[in-house]
PDB file of C-alpha atoms in Angstrom:
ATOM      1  CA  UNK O 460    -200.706 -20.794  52.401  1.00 64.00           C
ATOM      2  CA  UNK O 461    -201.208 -24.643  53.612  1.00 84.00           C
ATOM      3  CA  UNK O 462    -203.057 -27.129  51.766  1.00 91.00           C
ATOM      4  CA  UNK O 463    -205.156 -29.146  53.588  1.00 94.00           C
ATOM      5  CA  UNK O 464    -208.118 -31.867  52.304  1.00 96.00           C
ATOM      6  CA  UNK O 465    -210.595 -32.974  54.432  1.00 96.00           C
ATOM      7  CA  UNK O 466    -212.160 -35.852  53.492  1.00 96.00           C
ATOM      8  CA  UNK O 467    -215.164 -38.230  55.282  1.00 96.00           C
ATOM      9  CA  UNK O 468    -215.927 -41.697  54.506  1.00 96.00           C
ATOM     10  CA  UNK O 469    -218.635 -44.149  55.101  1.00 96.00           C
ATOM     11  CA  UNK O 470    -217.946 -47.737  53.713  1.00 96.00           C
ATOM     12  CA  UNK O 471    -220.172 -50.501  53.263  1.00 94.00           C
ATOM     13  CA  UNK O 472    -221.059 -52.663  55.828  1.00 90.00           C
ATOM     14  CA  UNK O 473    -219.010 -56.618  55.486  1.00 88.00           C
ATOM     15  CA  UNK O 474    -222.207 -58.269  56.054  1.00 88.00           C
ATOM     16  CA  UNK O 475    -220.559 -61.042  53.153  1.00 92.00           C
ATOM     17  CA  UNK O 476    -218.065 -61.733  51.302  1.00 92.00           C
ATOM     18  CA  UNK O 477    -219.073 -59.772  48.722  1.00 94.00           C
ATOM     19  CA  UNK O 478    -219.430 -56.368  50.814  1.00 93.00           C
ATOM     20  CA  UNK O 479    -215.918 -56.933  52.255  1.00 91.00           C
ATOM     21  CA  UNK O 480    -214.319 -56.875  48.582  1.00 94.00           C
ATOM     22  CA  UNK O 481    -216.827 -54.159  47.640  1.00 96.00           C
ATOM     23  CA  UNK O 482    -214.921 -52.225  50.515  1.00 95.00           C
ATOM     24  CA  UNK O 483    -211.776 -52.719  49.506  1.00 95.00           C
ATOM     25  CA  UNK O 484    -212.579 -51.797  45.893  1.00 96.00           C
ATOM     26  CA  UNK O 485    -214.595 -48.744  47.427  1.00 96.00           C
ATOM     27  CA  UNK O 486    -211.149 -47.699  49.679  1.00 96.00           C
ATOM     28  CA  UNK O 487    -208.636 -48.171  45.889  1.00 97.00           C
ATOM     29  CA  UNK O 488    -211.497 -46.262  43.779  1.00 97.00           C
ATOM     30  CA  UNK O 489    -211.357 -43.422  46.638  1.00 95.00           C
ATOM     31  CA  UNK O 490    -207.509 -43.306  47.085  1.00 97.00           C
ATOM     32  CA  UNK O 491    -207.563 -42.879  43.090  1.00 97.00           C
ATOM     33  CA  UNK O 492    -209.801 -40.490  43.367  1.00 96.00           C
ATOM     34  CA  UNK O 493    -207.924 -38.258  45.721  1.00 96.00           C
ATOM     35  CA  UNK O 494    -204.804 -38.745  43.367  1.00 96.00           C
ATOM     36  CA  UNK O 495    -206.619 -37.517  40.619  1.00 97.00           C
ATOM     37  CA  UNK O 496    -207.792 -34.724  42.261  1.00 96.00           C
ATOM     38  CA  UNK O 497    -203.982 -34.152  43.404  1.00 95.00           C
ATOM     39  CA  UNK O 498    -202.533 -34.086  39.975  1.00 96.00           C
ATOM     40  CA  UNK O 499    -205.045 -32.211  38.101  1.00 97.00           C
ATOM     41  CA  UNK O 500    -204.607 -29.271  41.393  1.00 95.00           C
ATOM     42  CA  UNK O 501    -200.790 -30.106  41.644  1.00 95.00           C
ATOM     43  CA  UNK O 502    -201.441 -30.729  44.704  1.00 93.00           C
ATOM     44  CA  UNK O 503    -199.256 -33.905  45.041  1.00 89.00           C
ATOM     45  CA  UNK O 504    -196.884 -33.769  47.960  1.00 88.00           C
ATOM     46  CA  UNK O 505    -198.196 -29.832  48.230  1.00 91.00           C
ATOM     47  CA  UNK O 506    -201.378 -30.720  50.334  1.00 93.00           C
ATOM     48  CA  UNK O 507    -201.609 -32.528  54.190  1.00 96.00           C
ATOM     49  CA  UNK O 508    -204.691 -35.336  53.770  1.00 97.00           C
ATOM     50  CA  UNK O 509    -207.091 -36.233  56.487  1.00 98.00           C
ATOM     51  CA  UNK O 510    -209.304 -38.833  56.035  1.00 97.00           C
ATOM     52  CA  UNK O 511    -211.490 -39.944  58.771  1.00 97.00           C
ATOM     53  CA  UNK O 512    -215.078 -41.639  58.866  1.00 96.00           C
ATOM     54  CA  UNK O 513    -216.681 -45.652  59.944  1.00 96.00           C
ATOM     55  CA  UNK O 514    -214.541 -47.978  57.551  1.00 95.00           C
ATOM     56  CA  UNK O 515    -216.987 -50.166  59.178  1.00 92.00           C
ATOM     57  CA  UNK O 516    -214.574 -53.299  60.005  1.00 88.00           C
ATOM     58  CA  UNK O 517    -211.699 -53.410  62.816  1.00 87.00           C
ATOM     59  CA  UNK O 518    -208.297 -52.976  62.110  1.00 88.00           C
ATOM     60  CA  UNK O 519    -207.552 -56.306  62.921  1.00 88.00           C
ATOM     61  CA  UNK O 520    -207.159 -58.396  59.331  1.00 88.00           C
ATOM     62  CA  UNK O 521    -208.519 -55.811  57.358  1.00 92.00           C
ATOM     63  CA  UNK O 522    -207.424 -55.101  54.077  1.00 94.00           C
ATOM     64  CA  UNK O 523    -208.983 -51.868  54.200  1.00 95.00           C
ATOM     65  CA  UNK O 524    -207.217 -50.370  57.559  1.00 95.00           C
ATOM     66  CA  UNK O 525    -203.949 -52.102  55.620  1.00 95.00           C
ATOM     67  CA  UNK O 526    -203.915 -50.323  52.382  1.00 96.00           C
ATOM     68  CA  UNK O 527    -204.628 -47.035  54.179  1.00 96.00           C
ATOM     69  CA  UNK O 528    -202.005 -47.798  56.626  1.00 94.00           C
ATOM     70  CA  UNK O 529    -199.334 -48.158  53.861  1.00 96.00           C
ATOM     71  CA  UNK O 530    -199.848 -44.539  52.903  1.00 95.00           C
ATOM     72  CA  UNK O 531    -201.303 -42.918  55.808  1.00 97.00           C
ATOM     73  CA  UNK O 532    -200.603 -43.065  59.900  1.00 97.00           C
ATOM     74  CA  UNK O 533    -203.953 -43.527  62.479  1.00 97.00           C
ATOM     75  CA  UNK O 534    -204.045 -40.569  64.339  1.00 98.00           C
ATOM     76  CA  UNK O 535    -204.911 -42.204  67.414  1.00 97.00           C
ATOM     77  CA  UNK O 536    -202.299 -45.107  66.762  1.00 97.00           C
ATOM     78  CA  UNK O 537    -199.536 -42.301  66.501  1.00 97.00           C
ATOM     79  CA  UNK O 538    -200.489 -41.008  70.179  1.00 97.00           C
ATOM     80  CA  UNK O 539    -200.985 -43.945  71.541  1.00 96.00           C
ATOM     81  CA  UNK O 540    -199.395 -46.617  70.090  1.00 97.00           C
ATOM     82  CA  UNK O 541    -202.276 -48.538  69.553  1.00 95.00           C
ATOM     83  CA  UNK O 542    -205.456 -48.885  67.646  1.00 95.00           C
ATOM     84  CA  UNK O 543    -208.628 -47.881  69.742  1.00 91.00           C
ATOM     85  CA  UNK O 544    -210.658 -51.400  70.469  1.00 91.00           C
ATOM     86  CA  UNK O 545    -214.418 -50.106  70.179  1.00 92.00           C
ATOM     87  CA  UNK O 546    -215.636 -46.993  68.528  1.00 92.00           C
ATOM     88  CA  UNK O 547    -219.363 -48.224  67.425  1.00 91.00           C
ATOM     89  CA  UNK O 548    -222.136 -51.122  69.128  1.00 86.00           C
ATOM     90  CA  UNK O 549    -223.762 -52.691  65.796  1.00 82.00           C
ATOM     91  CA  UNK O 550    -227.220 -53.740  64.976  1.00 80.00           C
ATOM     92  CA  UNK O 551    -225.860 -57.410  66.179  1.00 82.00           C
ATOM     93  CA  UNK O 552    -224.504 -56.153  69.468  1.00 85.00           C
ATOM     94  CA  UNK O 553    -221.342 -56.074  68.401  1.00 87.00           C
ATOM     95  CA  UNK O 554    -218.507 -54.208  70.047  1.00 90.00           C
ATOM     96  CA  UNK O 555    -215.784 -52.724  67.247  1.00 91.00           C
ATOM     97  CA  UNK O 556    -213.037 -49.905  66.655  1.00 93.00           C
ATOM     98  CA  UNK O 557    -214.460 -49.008  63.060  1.00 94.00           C
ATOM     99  CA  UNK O 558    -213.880 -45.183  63.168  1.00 96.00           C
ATOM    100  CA  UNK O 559    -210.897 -43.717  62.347  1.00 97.00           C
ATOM    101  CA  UNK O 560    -208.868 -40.560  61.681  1.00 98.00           C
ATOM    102  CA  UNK O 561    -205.916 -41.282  59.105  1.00 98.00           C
ATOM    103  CA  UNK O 562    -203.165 -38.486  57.759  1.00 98.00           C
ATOM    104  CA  UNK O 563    -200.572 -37.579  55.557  1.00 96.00           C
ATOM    105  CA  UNK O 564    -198.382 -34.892  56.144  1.00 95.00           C
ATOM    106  CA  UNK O 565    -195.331 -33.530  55.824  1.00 91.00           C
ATOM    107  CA  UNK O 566    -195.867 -30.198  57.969  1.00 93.00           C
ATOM    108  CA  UNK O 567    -199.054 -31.940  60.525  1.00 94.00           C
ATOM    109  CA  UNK O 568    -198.764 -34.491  63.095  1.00 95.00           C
ATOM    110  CA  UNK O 569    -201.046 -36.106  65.623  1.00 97.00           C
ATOM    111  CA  UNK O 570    -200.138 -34.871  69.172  1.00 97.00           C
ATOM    112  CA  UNK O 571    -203.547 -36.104  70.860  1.00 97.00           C
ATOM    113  CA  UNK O 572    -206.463 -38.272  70.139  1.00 97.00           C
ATOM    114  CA  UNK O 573    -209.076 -39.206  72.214  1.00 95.00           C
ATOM    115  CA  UNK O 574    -212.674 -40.714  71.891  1.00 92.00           C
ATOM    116  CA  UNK O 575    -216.076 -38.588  73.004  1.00 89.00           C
ATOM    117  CA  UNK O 576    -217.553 -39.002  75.287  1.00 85.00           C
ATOM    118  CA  UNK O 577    -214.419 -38.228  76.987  1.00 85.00           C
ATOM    119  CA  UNK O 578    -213.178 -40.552  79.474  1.00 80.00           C
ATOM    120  CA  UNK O 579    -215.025 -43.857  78.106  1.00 81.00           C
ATOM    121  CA  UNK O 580    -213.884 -47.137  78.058  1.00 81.00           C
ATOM    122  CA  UNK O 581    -212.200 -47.743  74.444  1.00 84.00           C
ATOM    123  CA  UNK O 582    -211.670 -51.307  75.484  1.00 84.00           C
ATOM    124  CA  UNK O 583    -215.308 -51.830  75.985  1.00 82.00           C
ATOM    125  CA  UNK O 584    -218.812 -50.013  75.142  1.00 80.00           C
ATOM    126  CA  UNK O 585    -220.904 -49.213  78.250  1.00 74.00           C
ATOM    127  CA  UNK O 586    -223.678 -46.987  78.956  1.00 63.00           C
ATOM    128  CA  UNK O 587    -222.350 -45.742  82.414  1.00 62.00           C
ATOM    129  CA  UNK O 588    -221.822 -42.093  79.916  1.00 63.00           C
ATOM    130  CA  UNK O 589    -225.290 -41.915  78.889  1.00 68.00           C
ATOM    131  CA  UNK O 590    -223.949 -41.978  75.021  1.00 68.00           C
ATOM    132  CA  UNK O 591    -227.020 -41.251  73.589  1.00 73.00           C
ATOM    133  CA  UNK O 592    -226.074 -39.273  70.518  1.00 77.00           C
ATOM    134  CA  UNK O 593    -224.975 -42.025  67.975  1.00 82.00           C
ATOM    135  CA  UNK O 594    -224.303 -45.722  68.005  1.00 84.00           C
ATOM    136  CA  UNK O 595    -220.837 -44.671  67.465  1.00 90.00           C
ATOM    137  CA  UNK O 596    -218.139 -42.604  69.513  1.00 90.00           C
ATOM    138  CA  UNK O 597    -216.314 -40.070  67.865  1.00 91.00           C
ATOM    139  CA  UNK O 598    -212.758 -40.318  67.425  1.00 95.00           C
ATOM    140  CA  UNK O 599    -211.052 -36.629  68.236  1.00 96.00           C
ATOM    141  CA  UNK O 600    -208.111 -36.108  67.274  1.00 97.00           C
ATOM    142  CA  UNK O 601    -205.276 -32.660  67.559  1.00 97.00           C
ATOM    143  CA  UNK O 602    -203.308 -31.909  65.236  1.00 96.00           C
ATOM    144  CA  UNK O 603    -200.464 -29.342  65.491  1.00 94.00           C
ATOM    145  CA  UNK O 604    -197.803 -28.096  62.703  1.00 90.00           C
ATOM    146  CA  UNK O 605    -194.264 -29.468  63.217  1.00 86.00           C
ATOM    147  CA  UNK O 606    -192.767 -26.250  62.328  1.00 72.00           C
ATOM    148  CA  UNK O 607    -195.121 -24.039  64.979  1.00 59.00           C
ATOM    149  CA  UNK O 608    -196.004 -26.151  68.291  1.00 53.00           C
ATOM    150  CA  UNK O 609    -197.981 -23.344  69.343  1.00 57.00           C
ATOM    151  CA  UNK O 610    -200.453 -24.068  66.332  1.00 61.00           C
ATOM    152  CA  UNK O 611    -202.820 -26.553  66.922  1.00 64.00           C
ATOM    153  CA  UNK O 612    -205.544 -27.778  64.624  1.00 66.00           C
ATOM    154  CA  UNK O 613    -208.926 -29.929  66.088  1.00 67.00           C
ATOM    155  CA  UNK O 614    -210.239 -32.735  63.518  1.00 64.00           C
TER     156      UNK O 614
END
């Protein structure tokens, strides 16, 4: 069978200069964590990882997005060779790409990614959708096995 873990994250919000450390020390304790988990499965180099969620912070100058981009690809950089510019409005109006789908795989990879509402502007948040659901757009991403291209996998 294939090995797959799923994981969701939510990081603290860089309201100071505390928080953003706190979120980089939140992103090492989790990466540990899924090592751990790993070895004492032997799981290591066995299992595809997804891990998606709000990092809450762009990807531009973030420590965060670059630690996770040492290990990991961005599903939606992979397809489109760029990160997506807005994913969330914050509580101070703020337009920014905070949510993200990240993998590593050696059997998976990224063949479409997209945000929902489909057909929105990822350069800039507008209300011409009706986006009602969350003060974030989902990032969707499809995933297919290199070894099957008929196999497809929605994340």
């Amino acid at each position: 069978g294939k090995c797959l873990l799923l994981i969701n994250v939510h990081l603290t919000f860089p309201h100071n200069s505390f928080d953003r450390q706190l979120r980089l020390t939140q992103m090492k304790k989790f990466l540990e964590l899924i090592n751990e988990y790993q070895t004492k499965h032997n799981l290591i180099d066995k299992c595809s990882i997804i891990i998606c969620g709000d990092l809450n912070s762009s990807f531009e100058n973030d420590p965060v997005y670059q630690l996770l981009e040492k290990q990991f690809q961005s599903s939606y950089f992979v397809v489109h060779g760029k990160e997506v510019k807005v994913t969330h409005l914050t509580h101070r109006n703020e337009q920014l790409g905070v949510d993200y789908i990240f993998y590593r795989s050696n059997i998976l990879q990224s063949i479409s990614s997209e945000l929902i509402p489909r057909g929105c502007n990822e350069q800039l948040w507008n209300d011409t959708s009706g986006w009602t659901l969350s003060d974030h757009r989902a990032v969707l991403s499809t995933f297919q096995y290199k070894r099957n291209i008929d196999t497809k996998i929605d994340f």
